[in-house]
Coordinates of C-alpha atoms in Angstrom, one line a residue:
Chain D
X659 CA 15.3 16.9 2.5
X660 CA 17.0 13.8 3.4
X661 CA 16.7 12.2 -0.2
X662 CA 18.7 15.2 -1.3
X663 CA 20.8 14.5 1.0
X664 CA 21.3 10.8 0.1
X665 CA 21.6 12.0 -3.5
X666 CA 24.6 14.8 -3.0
X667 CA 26.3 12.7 -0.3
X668 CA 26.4 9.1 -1.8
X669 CA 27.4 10.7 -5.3
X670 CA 30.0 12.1 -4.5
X671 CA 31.3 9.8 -1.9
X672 CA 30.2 7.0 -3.8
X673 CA 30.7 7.3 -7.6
X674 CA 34.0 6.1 -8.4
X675 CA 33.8 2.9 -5.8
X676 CA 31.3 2.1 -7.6
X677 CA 31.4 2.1 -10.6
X678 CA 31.5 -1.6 -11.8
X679 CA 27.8 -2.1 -11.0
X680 CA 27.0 -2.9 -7.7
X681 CA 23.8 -2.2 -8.6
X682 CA 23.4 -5.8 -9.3
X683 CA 22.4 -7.5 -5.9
X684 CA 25.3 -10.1 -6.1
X685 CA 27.8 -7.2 -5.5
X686 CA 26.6 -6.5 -1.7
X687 CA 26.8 -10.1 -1.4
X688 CA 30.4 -10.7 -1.6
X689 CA 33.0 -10.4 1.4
X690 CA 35.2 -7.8 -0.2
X691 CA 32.6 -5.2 -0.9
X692 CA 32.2 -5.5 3.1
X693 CA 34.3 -2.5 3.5
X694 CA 32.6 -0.7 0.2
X695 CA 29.3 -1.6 1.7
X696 CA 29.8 -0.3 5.7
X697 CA 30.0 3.0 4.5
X698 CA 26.9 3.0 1.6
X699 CA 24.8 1.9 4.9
X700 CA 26.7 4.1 7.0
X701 CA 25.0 6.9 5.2
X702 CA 21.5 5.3 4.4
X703 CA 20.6 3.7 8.1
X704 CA 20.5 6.7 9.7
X705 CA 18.5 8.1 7.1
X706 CA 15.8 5.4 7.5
X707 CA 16.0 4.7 11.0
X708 CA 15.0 8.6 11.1
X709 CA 12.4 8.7 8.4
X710 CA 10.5 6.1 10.8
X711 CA 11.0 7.8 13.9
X712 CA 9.4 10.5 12.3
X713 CA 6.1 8.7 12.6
X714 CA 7.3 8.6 17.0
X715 CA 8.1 12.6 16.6
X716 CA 5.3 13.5 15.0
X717 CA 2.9 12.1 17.8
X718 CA 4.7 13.4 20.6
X719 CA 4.7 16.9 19.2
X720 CA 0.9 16.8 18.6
X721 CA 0.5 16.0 22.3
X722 CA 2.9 18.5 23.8
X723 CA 1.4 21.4 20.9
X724 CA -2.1 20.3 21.5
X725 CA -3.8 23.6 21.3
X726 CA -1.8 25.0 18.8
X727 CA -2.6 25.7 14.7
X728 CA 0.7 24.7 12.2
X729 CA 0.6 25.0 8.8
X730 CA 0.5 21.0 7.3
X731 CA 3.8 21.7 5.4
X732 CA 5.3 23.3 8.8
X733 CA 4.8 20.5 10.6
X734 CA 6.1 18.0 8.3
X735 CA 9.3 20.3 8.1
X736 CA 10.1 19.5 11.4
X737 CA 9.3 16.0 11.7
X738 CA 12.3 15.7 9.6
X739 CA 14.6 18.4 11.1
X740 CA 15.2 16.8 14.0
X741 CA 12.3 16.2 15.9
X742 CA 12.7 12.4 16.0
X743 CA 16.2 13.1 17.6
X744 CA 13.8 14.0 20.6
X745 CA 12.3 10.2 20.8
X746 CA 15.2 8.5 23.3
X747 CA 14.4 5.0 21.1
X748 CA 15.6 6.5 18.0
X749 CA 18.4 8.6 19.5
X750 CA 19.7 5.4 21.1
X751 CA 19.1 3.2 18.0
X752 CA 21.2 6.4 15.9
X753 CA 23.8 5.9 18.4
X754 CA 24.4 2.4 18.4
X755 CA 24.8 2.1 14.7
X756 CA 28.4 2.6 14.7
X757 CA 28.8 -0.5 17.1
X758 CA 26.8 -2.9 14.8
X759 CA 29.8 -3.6 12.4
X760 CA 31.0 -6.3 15.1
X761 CA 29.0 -10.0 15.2
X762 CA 26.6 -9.6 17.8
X763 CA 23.8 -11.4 19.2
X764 CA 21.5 -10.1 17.0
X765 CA 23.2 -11.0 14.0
X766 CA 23.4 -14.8 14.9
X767 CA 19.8 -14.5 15.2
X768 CA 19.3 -13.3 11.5
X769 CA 21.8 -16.1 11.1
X770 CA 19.2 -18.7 12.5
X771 CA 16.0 -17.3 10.6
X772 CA 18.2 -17.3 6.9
X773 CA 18.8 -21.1 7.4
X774 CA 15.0 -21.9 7.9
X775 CA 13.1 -23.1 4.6
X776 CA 11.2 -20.7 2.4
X777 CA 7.1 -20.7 2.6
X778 CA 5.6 -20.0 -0.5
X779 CA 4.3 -16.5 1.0
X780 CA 7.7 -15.6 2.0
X781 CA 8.6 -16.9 -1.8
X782 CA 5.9 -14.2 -2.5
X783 CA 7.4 -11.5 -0.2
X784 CA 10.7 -12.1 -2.1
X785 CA 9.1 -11.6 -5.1
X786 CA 6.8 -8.5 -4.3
X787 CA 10.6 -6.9 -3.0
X788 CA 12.3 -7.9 -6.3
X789 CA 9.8 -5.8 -7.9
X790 CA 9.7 -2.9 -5.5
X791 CA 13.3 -2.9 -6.3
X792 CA 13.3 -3.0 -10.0
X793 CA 9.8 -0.6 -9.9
X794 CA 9.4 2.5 -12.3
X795 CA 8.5 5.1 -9.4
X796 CA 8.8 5.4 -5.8
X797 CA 5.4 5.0 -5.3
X798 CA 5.0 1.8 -7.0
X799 CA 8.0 0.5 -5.2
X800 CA 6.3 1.7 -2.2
X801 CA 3.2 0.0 -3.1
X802 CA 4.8 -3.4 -3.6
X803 CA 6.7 -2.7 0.2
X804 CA 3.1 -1.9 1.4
X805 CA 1.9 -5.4 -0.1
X806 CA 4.2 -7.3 1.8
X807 CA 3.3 -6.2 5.7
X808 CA -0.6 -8.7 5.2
X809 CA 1.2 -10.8 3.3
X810 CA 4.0 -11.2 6.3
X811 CA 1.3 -11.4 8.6
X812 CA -0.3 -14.3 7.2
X813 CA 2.7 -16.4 8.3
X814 CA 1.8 -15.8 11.9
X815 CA -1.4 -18.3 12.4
X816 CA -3.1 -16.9 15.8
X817 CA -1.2 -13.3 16.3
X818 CA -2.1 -12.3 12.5
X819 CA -5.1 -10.4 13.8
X820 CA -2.9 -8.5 16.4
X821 CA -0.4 -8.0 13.7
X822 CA -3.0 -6.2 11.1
X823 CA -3.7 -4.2 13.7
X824 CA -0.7 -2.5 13.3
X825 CA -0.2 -2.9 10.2
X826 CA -0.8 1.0 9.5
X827 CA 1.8 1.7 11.3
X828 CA 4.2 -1.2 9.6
X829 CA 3.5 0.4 6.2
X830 CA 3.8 3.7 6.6
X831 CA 7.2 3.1 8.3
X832 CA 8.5 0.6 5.8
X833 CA 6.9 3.4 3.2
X834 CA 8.9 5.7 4.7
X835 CA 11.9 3.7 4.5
X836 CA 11.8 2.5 1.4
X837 CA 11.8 6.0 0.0
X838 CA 15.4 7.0 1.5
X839 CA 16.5 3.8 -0.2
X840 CA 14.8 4.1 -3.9
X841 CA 16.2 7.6 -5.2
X842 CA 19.7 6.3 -5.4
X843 CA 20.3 3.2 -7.9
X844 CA 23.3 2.2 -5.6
X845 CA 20.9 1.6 -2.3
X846 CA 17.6 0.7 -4.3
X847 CA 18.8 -3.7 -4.2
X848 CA 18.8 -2.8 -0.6
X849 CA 15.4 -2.8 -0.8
X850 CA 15.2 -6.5 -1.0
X851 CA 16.0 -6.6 2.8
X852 CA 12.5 -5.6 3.6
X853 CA 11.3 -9.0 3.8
X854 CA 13.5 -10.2 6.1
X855 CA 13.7 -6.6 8.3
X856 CA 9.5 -6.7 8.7
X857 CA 9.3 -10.6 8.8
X858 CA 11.9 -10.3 12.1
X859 CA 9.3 -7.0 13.0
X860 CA 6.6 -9.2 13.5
X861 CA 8.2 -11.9 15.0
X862 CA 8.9 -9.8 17.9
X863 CA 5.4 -7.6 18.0
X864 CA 3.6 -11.2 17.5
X865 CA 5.5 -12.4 20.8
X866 CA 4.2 -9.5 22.7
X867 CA 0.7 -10.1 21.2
X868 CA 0.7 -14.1 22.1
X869 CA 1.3 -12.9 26.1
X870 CA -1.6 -11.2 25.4
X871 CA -0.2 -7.8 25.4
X872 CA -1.9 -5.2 22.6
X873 CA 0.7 -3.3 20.1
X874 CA 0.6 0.0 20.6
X875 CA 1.9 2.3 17.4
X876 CA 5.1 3.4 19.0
X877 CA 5.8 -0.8 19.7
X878 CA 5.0 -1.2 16.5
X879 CA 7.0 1.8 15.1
X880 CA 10.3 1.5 17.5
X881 CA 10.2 -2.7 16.6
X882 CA 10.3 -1.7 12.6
X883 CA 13.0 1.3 13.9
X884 CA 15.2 -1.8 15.6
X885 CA 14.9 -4.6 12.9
X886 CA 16.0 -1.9 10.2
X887 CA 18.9 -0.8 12.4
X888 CA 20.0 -4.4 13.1
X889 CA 19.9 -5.6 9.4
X890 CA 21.0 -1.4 7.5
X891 CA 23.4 -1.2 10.6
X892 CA 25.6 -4.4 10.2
X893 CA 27.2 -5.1 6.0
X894 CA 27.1 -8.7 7.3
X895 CA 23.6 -9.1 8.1
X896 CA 22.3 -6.9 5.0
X897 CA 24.5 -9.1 2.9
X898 CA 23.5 -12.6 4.4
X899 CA 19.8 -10.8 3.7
X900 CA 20.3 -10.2 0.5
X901 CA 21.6 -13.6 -0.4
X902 CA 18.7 -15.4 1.0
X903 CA 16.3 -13.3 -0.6
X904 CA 18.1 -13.4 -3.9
X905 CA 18.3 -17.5 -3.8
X906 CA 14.7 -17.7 -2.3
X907 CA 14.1 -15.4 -5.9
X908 CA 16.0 -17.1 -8.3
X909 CA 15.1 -20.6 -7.0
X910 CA 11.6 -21.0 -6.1
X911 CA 9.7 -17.8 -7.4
X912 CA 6.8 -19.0 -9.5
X913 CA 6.7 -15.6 -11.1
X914 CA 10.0 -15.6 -12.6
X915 CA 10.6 -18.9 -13.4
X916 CA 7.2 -19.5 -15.4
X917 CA 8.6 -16.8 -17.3
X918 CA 12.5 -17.6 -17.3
X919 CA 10.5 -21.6 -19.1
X920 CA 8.3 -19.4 -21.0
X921 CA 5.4 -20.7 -19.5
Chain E
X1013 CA 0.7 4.5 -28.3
X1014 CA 0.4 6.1 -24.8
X1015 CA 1.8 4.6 -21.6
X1016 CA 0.4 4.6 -18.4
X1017 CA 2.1 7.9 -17.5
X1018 CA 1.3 10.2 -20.2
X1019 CA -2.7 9.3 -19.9
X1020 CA -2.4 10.0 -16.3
X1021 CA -1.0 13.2 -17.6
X1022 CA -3.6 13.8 -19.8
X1023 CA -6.3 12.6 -17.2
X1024 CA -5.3 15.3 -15.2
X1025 CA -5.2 18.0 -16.5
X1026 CA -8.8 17.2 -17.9
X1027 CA -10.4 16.6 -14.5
X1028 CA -8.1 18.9 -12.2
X1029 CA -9.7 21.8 -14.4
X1030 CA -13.7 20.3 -14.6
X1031 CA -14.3 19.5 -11.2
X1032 CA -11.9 20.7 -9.1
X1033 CA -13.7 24.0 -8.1
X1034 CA -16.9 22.3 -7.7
X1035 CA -15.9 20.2 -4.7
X1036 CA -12.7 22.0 -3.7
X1037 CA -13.5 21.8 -0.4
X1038 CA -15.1 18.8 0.2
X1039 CA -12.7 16.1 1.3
X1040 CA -10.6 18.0 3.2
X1041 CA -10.6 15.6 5.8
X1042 CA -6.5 15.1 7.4
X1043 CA -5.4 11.9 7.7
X1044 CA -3.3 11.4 10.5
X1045 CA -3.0 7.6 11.0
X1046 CA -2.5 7.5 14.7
X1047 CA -4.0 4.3 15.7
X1048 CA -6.1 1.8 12.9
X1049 CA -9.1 2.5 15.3
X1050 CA -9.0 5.5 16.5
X1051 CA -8.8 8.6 13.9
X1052 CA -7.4 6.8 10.8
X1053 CA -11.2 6.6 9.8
X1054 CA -11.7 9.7 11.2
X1055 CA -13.1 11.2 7.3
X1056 CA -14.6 8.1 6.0
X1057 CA -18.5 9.2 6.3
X1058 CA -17.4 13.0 6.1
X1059 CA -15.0 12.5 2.8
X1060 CA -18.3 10.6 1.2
X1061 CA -20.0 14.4 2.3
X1062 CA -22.6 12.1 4.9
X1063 CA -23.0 12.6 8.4
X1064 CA -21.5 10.4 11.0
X1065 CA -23.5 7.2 12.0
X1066 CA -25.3 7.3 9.0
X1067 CA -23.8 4.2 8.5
X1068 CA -25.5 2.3 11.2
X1069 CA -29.0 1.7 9.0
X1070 CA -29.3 -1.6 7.3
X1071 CA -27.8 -2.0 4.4
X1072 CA -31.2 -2.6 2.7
X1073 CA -32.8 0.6 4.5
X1074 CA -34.8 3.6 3.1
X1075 CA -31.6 5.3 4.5
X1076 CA -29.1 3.4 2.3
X1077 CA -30.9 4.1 -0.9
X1078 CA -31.3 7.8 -0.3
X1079 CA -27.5 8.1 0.3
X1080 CA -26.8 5.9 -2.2
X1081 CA -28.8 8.0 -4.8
X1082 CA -26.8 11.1 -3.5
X1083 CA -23.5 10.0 -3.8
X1084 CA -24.3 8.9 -7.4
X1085 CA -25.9 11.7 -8.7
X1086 CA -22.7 13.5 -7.4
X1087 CA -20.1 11.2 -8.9
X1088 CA -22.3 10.5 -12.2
X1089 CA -20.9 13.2 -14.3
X1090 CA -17.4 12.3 -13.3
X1091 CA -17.8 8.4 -13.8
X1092 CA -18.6 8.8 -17.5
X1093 CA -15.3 9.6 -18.8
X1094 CA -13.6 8.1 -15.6
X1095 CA -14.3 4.4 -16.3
X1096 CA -12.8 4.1 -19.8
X1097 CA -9.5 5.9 -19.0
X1098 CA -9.5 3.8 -15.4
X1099 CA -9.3 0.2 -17.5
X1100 CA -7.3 1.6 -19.9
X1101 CA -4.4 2.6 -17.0
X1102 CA -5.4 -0.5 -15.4
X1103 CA -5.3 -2.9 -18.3
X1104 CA -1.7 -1.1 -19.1
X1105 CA -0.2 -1.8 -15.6
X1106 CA -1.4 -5.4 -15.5
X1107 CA -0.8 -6.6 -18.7
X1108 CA 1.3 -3.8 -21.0
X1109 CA 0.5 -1.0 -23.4
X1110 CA -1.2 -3.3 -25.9
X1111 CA -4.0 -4.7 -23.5
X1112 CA -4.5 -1.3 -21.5
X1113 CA -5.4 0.6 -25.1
X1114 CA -7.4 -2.9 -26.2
X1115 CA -9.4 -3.0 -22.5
X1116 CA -10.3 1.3 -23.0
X1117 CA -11.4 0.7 -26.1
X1118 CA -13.9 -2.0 -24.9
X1119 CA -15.1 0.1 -22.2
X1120 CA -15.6 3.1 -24.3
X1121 CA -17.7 0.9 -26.7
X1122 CA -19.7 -0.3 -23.8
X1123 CA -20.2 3.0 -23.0
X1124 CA -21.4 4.5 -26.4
X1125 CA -23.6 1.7 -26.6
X1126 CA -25.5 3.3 -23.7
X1127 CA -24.9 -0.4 -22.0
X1128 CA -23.8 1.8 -18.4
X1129 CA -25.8 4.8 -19.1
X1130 CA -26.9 7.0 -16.6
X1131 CA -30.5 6.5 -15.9
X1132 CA -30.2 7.2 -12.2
X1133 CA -33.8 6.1 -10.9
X1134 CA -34.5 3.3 -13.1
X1135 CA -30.7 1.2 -13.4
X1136 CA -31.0 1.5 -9.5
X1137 CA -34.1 0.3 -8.9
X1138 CA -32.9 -2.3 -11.1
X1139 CA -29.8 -3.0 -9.5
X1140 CA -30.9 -2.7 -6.3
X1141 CA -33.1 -5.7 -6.3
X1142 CA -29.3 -7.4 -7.5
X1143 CA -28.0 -6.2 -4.0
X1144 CA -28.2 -9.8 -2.5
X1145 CA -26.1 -11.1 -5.3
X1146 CA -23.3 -8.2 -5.0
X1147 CA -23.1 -9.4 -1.2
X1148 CA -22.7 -12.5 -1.4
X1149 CA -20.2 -12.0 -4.5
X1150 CA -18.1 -9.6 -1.7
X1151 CA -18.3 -12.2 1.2
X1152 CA -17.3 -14.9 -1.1
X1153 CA -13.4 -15.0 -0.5
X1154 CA -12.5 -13.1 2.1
X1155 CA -13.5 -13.3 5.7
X1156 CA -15.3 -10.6 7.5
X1157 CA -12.3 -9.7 9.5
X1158 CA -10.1 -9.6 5.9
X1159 CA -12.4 -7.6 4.2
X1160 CA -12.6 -4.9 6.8
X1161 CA -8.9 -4.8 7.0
X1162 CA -8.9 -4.3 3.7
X1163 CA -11.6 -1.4 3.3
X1164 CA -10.1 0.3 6.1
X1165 CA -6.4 -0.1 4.5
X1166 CA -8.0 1.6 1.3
X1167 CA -9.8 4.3 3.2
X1168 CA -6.0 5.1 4.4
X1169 CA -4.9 5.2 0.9
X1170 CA -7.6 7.5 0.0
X1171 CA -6.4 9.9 2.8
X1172 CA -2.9 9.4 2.5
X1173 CA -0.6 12.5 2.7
X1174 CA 1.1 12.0 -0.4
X1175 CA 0.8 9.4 -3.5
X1176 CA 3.6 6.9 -2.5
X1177 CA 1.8 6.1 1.1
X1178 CA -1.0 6.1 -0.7
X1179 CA 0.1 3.2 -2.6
X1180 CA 1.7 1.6 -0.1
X1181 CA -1.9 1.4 1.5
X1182 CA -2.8 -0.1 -1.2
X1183 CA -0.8 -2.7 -2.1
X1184 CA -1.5 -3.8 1.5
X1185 CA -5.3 -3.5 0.9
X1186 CA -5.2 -6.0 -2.4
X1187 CA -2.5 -8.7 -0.8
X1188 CA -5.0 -8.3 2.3
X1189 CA -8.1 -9.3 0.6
X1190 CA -6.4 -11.4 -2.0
X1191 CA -7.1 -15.4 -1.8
X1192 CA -3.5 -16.6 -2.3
X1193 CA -4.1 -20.1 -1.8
X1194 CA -2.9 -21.6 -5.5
X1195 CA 0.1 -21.0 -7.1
X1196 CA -1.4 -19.1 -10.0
X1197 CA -3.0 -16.4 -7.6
X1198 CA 0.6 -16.3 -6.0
X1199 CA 1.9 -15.7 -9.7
X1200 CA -0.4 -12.7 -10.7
X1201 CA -0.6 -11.1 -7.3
X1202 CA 2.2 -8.8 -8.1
X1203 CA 0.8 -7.9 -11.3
X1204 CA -2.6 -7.0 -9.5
X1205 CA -0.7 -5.1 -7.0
X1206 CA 0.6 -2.8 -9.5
X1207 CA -2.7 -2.7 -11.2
X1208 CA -4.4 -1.3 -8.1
X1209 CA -1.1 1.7 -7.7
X1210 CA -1.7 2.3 -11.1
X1211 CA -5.8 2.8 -10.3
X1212 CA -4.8 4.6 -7.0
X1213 CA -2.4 7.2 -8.6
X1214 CA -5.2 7.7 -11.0
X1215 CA -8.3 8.4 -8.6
X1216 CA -5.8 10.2 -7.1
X1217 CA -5.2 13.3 -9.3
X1218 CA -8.2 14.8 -8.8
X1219 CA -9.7 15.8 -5.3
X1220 CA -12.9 14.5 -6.6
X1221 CA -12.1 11.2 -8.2
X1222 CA -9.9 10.0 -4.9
X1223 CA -13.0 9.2 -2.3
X1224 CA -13.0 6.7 -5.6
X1225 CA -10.4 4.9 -3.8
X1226 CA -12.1 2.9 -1.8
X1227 CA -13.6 0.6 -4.6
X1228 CA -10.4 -0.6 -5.4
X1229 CA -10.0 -3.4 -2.6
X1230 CA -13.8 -5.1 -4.2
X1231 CA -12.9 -4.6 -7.7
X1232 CA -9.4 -6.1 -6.7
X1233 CA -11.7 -8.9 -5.2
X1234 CA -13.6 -9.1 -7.9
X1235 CA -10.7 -9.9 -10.5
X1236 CA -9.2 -12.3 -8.3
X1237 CA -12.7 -14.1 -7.9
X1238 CA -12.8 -14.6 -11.4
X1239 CA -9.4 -15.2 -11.7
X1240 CA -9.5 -18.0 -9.3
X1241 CA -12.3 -19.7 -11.1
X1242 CA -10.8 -19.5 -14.3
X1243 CA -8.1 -21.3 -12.7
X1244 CA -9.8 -23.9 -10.9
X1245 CA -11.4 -24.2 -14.5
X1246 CA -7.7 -25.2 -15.7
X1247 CA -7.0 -21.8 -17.4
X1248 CA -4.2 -20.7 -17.8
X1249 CA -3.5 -17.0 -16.0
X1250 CA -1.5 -15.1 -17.4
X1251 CA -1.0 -11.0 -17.2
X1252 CA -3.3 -11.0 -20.5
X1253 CA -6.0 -12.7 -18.7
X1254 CA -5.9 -11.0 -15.8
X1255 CA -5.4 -7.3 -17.3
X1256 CA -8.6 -8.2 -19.2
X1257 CA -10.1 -8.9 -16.1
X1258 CA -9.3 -6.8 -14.0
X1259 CA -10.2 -4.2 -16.4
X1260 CA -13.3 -5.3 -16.9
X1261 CA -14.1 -5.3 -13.3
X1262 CA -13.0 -2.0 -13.0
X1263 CA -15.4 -0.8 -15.6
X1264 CA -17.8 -2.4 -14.3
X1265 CA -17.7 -0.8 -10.9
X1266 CA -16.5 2.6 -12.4
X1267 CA -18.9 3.3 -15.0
X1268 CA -22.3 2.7 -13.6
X1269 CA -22.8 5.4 -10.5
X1270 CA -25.4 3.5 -8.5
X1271 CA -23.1 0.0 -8.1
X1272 CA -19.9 2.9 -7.2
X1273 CA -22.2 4.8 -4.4
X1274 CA -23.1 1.3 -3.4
X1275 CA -19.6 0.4 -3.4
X1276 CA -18.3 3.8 -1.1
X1277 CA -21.1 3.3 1.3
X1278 CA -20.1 -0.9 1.7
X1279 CA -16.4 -0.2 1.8
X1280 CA -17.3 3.0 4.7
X1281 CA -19.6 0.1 6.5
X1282 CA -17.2 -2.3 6.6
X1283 CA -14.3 -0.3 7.4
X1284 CA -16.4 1.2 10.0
X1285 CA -16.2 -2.4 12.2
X1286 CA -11.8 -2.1 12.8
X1287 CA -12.8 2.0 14.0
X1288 CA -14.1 0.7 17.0
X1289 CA -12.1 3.4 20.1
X1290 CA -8.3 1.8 20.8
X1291 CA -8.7 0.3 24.3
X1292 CA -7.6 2.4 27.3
X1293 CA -4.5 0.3 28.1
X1294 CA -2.9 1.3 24.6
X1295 CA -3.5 4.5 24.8
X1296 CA -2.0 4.6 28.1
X1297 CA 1.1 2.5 27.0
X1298 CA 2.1 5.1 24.3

């Protein structure tokens, strides 16, 4: 439902703006497609922030309809119709999207983390979301965005283990998010922001883990839920995102650049 | 020449209509994915159509061989025509059109040959006595801990709800059990990745290939074993190599029933050890 959405809503909105290709990833980047941008994310963060609470809905319904029989389809109806509107987290997160455009603490945060150096797995989780953007079908895309929740993990010595743990939960969000963002061409580059959004995600779970505190899915989920409404919910950080990833890419990916020499 | 989609196409339709009645009901096991330990491996013994804590025998038992027996004389008729068409798809996604059709054709030779031929009591005897060898091969790059990850990621993937998730699982499952120590590992990881959606979309068609899986994290470990040799040998790895080995591995595992049942019932054991019951305080946090 919501992809149809995304499709009728950005097309029309959406068409004429642009039209000069800001399909390539250096478009987002620039300061004067800030006000072209705030809207394109205006439409798609809700969409994803929702898609993942749908894995927070979906639990809480179970528990409150415990002795009751639903048809599979049914119930995956409703976790999109709404239901996640029923999880305060998300409702609050939907909320407080509107007040993002402004530089807040958060953002000088994402500020800090683009400045650090590049480790050759996060060169690697570039690379896996360059292809998940440029992928024939959802569900490869989907596979590559799956790929890089271990592969983020790794970069977190002694709370890895804690981190895997939730990793279920990690993927099938970021799954879930990717696929409001891969239907449409125009929001697909956004796609590269995943390493950044789940690399922050585990930066936070991996603090709770180290005080010795176990993830829970909802943690896990409503930490995803946050990081995607902090980077989809502000054009500045998605763009500063974007740039990073598409340096970290174009500089240091071993991938491209054996090819680019012809190795 | 055919690309990856239109021989999933035609893979289809050939299986959905051969097999799909016989086991219609058989893996009806729902996935719900609430907690890694707690009922996302809810259908892993039931899926493979065993009882629960069958499992707990020794892997060398009486127990394991009679299961193991079962579950390939069930997928034996299926494997046959499986095998060449999975390293064909596979050998496409990892290295192109050209290497997909060359690695299929290789396979099927193999095949005619009679090289993987179904001789259930004999080849496992046989292979059984190998059974050391194809532990110690699985142990030999990733840890324990890795490894059940892995096998529990692909179990996911082979309950998923729809395709995509599926794949997502996936992906995880081979960047999980990956070694990605050297650069060329980092290089062809990608290209594995999509190797193993392409496999996964495959198994996936048919309600009775997709228990199938779960083989994909060892023959995913498998490749990049050799891959990693081959490297430390000074070769050079490039998609060509590595959609002619990973090809080959899949074959390998694919084709011959016994080292497949032997391959569900390692990947169910294995998951088995991250199912352990999510401890009270989580539960109670949610």
């Amino acid at each position: 439902m919501y992809q149809y959405e995304l499709e009728t809503n950005l097309d029309r909105g959406f068409q004429s703006e642009f039209e000069t290709g800001v399909g390539e990833d250096r478009e987002y980047e620039s300061e004067e497609f800030f006000p072209l941008l705030a809207p394109l994310l205006g439409k798609v963060a809700p969409m994803a922030i929702k898609a993942i609470g749908g894995l927070l809905g979906r639990r809480r319904r179970r528990r409150q309809n415990e002795f009751e029989f639903e048809s599979p389809q049914g119930e995956y109806e409703a976790e999109y119709e709404g239901e996640y509107e029923s999880d305060p987290f998300i409702g609050k997160l939907l909320q407080g999207l509107g007040s993002m455009a402004g530089m807040n603490e958060s953002e000088y945060e994402f500020e800090q983390f683009e400045s650090t150096p590049a480790s050759e797995s996060e060169v690697l989780a570039e690379h896996l979301a360059h292809m998940a953007a440029n992928s024939e079908s959802e569900a490869e895309a989907e596979a590559f965005i799956g790929a890089l929740v271990p592969l983020i993990a790794r970069g977190f010595g002694a709370a890895a283990p804690s981190l895997m743990r939730a990793a279920p939960h990690l993927i099938r969000g970021a799954a879930r998010a990717a696929r409001t963002l891969y239907p449409n061409a125009r929001t697909r580059p956004l796609l590269r922001t995943f390493p950044g959004i789940l690399k922050k995600t585990a930066s936070t779970l991996a603090r709770q883990a180290n005080s010795n505190r176990p993830i829970a899915q909802s943690t896990a989920v409503k930490a995803l839920a946050g990081n995607v409404a902090q980077v989809l919910g502000n054009p500045r950080t998605t763009a500063q995102i974007m740039k990073r990833s598409r340096l970290i890419h174009a500089k240091k990916c071993p991938c491209c650049n054996s090819v680019r020499r012809g190795v | 020449m055919l690309d990856g989609e239109t021989m999933q196409h035609e893979f289809e339709g050939e299986f959905e209509n051969e097999f799909e009645n016989e086991y219609e009901n058989e893996f009806e096991d729902e996935y719900e994915g609430e907690q890694f330990g707690g009922s996302l491996l809810k259908g892993v013994s039931s899926s493979l159509g065993l009882g629960e804590g069958e499992y707990e025998s020794e892997y060398e038992s009486e127990a394991f061989l009679k299961q193991a027996r079962k579950l390939a004389s069930r997928f034996a008729p299926v494997l046959k025509q499986l095998a060449p068409h999975a390293a064909r798809i596979v050998g496409t996604a990892v290295g192109g059109p050209g290497f997909g059709q060359a690695a299929g054709t290789i396979a099927g030779h193999l095949l005619r040959e009679g090289e993987f031929e179904y001789e259930f009591s004999s080849e496992f005897e046989d292979e059984y006595e190998l059974t050391g060898e194809f532990e110690s091969e699985y142990e030999y790059e990733a840890s324990p801990q890795q490894e059940s990850l892995a096998e529990a990621l692909a179990a996911a993937a082979s309950q998923a709800e729809s395709e995509a998730e599926a794949e997502a699982y996936i992906g995880a499952s081979i960047t999980r059990i990956m070694p990605l120590k050297s650069i060329s590992m980092c290089r062809i990881a990608p290209n594995i990745v999509k190797g193993g959606a392409y496999l996964t979309r495959t198994l996936r068609k048919s309600r009775t290939t997709r228990p199938l899986v779960r083989t994909i994290p060892t023959i995913a470990l498998r490749t990049s074993r050799t891959l990693a040799q081959q490297a430390a040998q000074g070769r050079q790895i490039t998609p060509a190599v590595a959609a002619r080995v990973m090809a080959g591995h899949t074959r390998k595992v694919l084709s011959s029933p016994t080292t497949t049942a032997k391959t569900l019932l390692n990947s169910a054991k294995v998951a088995s050890k991250v199912s352990k019951a999510v401890p009270a305080r989580e539960r109670v946090r949610n």
